[in-house]
Tab-separated table of C-alpha atoms and ligand atoms in Angstrom:
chain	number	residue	atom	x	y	z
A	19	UNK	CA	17.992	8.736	11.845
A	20	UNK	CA	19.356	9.900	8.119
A	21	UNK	CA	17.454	6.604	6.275
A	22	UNK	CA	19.441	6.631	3.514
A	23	UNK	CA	17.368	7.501	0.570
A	24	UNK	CA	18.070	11.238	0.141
A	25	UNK	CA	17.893	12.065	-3.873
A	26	UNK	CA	16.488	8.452	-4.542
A	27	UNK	CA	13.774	7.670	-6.923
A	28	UNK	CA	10.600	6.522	-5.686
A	29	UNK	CA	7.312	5.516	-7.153
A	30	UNK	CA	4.154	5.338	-5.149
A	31	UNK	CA	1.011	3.886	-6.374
A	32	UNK	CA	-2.975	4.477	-4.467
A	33	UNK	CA	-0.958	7.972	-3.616
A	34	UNK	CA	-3.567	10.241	-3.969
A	35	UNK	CA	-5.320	9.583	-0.480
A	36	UNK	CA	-4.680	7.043	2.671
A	37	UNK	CA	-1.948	5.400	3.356
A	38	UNK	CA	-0.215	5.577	0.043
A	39	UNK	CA	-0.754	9.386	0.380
A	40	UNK	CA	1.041	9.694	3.524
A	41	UNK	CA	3.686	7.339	2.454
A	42	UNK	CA	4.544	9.112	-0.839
A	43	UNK	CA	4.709	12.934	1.800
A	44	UNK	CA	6.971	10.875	4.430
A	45	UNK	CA	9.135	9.754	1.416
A	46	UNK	CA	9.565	13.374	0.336
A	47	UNK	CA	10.353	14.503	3.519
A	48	UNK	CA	13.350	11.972	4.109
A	49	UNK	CA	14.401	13.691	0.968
A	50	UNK	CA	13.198	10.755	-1.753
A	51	UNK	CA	11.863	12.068	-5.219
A	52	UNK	CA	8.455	10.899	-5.326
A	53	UNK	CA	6.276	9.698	-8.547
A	54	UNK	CA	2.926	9.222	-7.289
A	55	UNK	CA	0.329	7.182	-9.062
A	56	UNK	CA	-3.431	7.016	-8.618
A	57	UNK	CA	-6.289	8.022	-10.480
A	58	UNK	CA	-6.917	11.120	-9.500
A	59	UNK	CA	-5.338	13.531	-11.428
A	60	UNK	CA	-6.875	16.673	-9.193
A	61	UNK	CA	-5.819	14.823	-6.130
A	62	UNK	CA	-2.402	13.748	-7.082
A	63	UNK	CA	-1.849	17.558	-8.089
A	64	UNK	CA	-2.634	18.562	-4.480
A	65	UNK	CA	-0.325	15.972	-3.413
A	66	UNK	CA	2.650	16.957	-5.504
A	67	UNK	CA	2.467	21.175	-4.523
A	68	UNK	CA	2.347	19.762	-1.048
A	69	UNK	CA	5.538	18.331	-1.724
A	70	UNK	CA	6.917	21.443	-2.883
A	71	UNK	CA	6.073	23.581	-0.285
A	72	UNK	CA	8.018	21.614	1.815
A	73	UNK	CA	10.855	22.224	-0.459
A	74	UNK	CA	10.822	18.543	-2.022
A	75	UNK	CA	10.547	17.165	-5.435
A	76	UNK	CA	7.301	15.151	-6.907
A	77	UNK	CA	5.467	14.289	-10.199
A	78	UNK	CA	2.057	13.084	-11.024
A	79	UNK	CA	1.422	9.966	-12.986
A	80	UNK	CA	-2.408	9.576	-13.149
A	81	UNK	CA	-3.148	6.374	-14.277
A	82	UNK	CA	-6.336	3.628	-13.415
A	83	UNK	CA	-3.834	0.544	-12.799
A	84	UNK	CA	-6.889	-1.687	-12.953
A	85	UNK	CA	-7.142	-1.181	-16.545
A	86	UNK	CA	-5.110	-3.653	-19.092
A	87	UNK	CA	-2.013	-1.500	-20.896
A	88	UNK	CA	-1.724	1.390	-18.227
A	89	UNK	CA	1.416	-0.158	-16.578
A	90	UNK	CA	3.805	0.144	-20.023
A	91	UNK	CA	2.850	4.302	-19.736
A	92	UNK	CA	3.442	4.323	-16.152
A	93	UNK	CA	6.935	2.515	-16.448
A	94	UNK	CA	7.433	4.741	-19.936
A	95	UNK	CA	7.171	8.006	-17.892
A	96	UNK	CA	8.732	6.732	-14.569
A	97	UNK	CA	11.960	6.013	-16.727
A	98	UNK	CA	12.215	9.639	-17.738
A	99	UNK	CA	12.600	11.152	-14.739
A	100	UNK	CA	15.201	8.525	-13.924
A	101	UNK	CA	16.240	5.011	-12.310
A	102	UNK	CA	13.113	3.871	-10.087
A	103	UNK	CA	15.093	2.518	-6.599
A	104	UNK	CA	11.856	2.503	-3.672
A	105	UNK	CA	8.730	1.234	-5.303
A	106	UNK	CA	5.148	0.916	-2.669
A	107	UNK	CA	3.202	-0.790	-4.365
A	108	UNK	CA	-0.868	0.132	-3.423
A	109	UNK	CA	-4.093	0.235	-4.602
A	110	UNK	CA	-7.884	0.143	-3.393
A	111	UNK	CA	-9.512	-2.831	-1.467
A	112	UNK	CA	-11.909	-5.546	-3.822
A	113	UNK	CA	-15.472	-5.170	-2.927
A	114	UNK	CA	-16.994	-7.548	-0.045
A	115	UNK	CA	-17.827	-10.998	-0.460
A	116	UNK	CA	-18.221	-13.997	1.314
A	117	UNK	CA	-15.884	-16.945	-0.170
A	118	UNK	CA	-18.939	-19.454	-1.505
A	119	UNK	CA	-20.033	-16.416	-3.645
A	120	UNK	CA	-16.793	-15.998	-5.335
A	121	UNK	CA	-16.111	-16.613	-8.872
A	122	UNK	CA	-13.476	-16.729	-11.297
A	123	UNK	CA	-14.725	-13.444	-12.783
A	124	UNK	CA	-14.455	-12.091	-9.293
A	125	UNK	CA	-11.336	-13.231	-8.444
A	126	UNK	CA	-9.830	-11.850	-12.100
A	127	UNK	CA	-11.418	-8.283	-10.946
A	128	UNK	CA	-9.782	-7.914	-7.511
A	129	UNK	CA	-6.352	-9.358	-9.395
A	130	UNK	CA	-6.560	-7.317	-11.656
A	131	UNK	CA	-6.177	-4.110	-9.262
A	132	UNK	CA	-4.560	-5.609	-6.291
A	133	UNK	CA	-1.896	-8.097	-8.238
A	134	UNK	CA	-1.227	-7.936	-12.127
A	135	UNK	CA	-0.249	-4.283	-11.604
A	136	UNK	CA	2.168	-5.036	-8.457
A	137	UNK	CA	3.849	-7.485	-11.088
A	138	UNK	CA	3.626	-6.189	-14.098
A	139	UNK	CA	5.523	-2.989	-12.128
A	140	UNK	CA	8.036	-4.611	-10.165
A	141	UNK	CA	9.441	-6.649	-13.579
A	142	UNK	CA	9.060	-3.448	-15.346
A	143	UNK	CA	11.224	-1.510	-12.531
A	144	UNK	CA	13.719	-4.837	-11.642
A	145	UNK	CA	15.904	-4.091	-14.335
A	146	UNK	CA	17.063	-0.885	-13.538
A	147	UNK	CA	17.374	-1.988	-9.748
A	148	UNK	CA	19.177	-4.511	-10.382
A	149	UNK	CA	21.880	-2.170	-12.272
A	150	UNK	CA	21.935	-0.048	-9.155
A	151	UNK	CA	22.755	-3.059	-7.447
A	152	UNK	CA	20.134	-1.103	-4.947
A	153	UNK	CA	16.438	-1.971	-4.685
A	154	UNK	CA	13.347	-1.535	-1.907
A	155	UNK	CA	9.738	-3.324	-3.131
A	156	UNK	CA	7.011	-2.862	-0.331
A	157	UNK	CA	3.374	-3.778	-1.031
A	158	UNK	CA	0.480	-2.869	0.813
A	159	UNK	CA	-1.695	-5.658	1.563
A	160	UNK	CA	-4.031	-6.414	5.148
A	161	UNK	CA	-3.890	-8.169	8.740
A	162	UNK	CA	-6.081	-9.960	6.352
A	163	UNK	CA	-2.645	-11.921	4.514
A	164	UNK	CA	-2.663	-12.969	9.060
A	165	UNK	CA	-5.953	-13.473	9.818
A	166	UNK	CA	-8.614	-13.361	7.121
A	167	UNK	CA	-11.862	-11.045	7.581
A	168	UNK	CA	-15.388	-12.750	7.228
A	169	UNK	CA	-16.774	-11.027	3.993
A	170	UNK	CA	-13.570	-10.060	2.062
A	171	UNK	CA	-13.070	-13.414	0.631
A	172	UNK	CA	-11.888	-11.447	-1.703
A	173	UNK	CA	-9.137	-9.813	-0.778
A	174	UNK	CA	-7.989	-12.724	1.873
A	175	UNK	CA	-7.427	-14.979	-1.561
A	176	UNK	CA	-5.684	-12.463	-3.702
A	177	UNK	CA	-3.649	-10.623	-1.038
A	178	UNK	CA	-2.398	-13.982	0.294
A	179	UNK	CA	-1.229	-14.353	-3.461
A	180	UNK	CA	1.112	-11.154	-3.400
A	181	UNK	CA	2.582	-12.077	-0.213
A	182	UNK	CA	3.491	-15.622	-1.355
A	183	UNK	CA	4.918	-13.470	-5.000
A	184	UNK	CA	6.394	-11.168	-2.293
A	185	UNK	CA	8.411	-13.529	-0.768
A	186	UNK	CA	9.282	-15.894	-3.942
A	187	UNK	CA	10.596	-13.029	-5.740
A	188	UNK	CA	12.825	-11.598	-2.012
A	189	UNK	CA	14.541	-14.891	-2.450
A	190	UNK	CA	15.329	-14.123	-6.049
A	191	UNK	CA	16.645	-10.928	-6.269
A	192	UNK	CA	18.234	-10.770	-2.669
A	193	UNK	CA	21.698	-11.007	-4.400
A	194	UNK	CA	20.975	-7.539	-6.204
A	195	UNK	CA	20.929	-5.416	-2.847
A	196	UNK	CA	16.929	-5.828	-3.507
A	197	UNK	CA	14.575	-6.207	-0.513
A	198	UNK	CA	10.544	-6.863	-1.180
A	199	UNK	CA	8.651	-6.839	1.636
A	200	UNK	CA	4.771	-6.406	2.428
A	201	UNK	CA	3.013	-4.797	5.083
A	202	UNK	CA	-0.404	-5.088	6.321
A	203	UNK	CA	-2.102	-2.280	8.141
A	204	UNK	CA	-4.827	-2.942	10.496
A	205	UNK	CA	-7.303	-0.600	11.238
A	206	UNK	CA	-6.456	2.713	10.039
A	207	UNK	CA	-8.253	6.160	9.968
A	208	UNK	CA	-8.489	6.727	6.318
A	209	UNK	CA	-10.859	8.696	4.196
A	210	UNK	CA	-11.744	5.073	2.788
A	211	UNK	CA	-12.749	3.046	6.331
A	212	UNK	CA	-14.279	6.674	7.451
A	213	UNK	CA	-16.791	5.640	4.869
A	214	UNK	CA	-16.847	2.125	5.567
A	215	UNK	CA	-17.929	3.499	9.649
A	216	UNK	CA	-19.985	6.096	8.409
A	217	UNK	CA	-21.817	2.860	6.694
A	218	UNK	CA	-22.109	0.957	10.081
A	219	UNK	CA	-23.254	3.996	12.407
A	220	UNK	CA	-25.896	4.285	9.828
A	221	UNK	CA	-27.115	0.870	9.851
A	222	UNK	CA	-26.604	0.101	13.492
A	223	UNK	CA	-28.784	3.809	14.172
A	224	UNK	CA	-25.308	5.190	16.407
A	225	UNK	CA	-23.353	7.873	15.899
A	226	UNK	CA	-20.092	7.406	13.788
A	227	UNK	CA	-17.541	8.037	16.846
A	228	UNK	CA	-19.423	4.549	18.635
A	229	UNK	CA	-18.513	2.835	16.020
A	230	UNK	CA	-15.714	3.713	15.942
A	231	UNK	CA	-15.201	3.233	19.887
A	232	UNK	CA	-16.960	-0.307	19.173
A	233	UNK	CA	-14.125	-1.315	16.814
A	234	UNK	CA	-11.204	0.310	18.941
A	235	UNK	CA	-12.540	-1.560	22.039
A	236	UNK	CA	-11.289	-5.029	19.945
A	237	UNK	CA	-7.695	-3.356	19.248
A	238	UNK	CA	-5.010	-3.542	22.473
A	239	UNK	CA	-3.654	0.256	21.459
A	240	UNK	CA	-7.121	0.997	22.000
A	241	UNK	CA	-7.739	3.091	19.010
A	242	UNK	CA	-7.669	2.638	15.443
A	243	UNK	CA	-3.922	3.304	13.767
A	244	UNK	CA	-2.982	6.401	11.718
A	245	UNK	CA	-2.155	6.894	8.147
A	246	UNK	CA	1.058	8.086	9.341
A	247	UNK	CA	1.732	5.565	11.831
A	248	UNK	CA	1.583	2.751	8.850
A	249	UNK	CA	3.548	5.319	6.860
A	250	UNK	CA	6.405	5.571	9.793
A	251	UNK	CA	6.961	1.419	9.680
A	252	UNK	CA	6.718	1.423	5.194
A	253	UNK	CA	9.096	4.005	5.042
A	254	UNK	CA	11.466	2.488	7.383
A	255	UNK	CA	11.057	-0.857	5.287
A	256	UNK	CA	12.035	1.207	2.008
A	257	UNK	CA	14.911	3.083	3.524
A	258	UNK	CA	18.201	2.026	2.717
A	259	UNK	CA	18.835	1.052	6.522
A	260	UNK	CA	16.571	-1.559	6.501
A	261	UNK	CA	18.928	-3.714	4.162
A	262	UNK	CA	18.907	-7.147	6.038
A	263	UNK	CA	14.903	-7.111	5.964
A	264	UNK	CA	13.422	-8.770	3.373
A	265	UNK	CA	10.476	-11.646	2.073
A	266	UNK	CA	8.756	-10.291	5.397
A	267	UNK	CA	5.200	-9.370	6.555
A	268	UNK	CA	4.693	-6.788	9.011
A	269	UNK	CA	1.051	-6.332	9.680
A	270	UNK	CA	0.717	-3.285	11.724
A	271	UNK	CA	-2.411	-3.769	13.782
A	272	UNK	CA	-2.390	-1.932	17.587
A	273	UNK	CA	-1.940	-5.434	18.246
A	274	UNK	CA	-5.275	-6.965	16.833
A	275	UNK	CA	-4.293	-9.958	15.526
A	276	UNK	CA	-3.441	-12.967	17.658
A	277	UNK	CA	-1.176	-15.139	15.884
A	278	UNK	CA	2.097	-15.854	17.002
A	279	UNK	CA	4.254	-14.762	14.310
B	10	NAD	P1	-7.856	4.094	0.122
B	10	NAD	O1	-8.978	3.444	-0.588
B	10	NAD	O2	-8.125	5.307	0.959
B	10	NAD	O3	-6.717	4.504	-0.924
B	10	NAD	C1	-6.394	3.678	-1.985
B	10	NAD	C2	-5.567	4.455	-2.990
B	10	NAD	O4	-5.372	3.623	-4.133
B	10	NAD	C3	-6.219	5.732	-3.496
B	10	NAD	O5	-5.216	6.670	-3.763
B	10	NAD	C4	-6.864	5.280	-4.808
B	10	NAD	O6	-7.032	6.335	-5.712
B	10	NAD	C5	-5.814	4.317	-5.289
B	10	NAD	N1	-6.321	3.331	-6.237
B	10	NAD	C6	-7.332	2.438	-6.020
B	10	NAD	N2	-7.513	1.711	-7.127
B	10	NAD	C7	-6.621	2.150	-8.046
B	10	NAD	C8	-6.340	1.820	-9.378
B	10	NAD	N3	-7.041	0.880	-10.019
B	10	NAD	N4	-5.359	2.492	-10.034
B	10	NAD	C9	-4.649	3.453	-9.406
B	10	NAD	N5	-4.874	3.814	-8.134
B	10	NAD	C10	-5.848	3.183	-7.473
B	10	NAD	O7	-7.177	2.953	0.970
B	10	NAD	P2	-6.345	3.041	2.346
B	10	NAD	O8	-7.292	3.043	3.480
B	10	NAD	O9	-5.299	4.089	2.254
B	10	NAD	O10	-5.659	1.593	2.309
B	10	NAD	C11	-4.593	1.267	1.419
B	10	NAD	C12	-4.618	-0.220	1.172
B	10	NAD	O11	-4.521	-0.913	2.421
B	10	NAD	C13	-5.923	-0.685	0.517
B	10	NAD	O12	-5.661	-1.754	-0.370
B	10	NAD	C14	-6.735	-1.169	1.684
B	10	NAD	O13	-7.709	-2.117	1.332
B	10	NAD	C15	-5.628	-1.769	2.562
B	10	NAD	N6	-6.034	-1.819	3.968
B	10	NAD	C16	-6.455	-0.704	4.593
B	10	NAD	C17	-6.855	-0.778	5.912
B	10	NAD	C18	-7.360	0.455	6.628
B	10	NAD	O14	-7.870	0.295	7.754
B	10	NAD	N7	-7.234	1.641	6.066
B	10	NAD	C19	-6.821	-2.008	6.595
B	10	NAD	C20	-6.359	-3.137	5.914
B	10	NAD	C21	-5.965	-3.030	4.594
């Protein structure tokens, strides 16, 4: 299936590893100019000659999104290299908490990562979308936004937040050709949750592939998902085919969660 985005413009954010990685190489590959944003300047550089070698067309914005001020120099840079049309937005998970230990001051830290950025970009990109009369907005968020996790109060509170901006703003600019949409993985094999399961085998005295069979045993698939199995679903959610899909959650989960819709 041709999806439509050949030559486009798209900026990536969290792209140097995970899911945002593999989203910003599937991009290239259906033929998508990619911008990829992360901290990492070593690891975005790896990224973007990866790119190349498979004859596509990439640039490195390293940039700590968490930080006040950062977004204006991402957008400033972005706009050189042209009219941003796909934006994923993605960052790192808040640290784990249980929700009667969290704070203001907590809550402003994960928001600051996981949901100024995602705004403060998507106004700063809207503009020039809304021009090309053409638009695709996908964040990144967790089955969490479906089924909160004990511990990650955290991200549970601001998560749900970007969904409900997710699908007030789809409403809004819906008349532009825009679509915003947010997806929440389930349990993926990333570099990230390999740590988080190196962590539990540790703890629990097992080896690392138990605990991972212990977690797999809870998902119907029967295994934890891929980085490019998420990246398969985004990418169809940013191509220009999926045009009549928008203010939508898609948690992609191996069917672990249990809710209805
Ligand atoms: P990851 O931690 O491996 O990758 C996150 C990416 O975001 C990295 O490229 C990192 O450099 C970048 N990043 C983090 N903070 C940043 C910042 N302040 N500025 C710029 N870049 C920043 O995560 P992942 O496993 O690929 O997951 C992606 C997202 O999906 C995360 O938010 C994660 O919490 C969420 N998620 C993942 C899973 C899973 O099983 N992997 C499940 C549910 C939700």
């Amino acid at each position: 299936m041709d999806l439509g985005i050949r030559g486009k413009l798209a900026l990536v954010t969290g792209a140097s590893q995970g899911i945002g990685r593999e989203v910003a190489l599937t991009l290239a590959q259906e033929g998508a100019r990619v911008l990829a944003v992360a901290r990492s300047q070593d690891k975005l550089k790896e990224l973007v000659t990866e790119i190349e070698q498979i004859g596509g067309e990439a640039y490195a914005l390293p940039a700590d999104l968490g930080k006040p001020g950062t977004v204006e120099g991402v957008l400033r840079e972005a706009a050189k290299a042209g009219t941003v049309e796909i934006f994923l937005g993605n960052t790192g998970g808040p640290k784990p908490m249980q929700a009667q230990e969290m704070g203001a001051e907590e809550v402003l830290e994960a928001a600051r990562s996981l949901l100024f950025p995602m705004l403060e970009l998507t106004r700063g990109l809207l503009p020039g979308m809304q021009e090309a009369r053409f638009g695709r907005i996908l964040y990144i968020t967790s089955l969490a936004v479906k089924e909160p996790i004990e511990n990650l109060a955290l991200s549970n509170t601001v998560r749900s937040g970007l969904t409900g901006y997710a699908k007030t703003l789809a409403r809004e600019v819906a008349p532009f050709g825009i679509t915003v949409n947010t997806l929440g993985p389930g349990y993926t094999r990333t570099e990230r949750v390999e740590e988080v399961f190196q962590f539990r085998a540790q703890q629990q005295g097992i080896p690392v592939e138990e605990a991972y069979h212990q977690q797999a045993q809870q998902i119907p698939v029967g295994r934890l998902g891929t980085p490019k199995e998420i990246a398969d679903v985004a990418v169809f959610m940013l191509s220009a085919n999926a045009s009549y899909l928008t203010g939508q959650t898609l948690v992609v989960d191996g069917g672990f969660t249990r809710g209805l819709l």
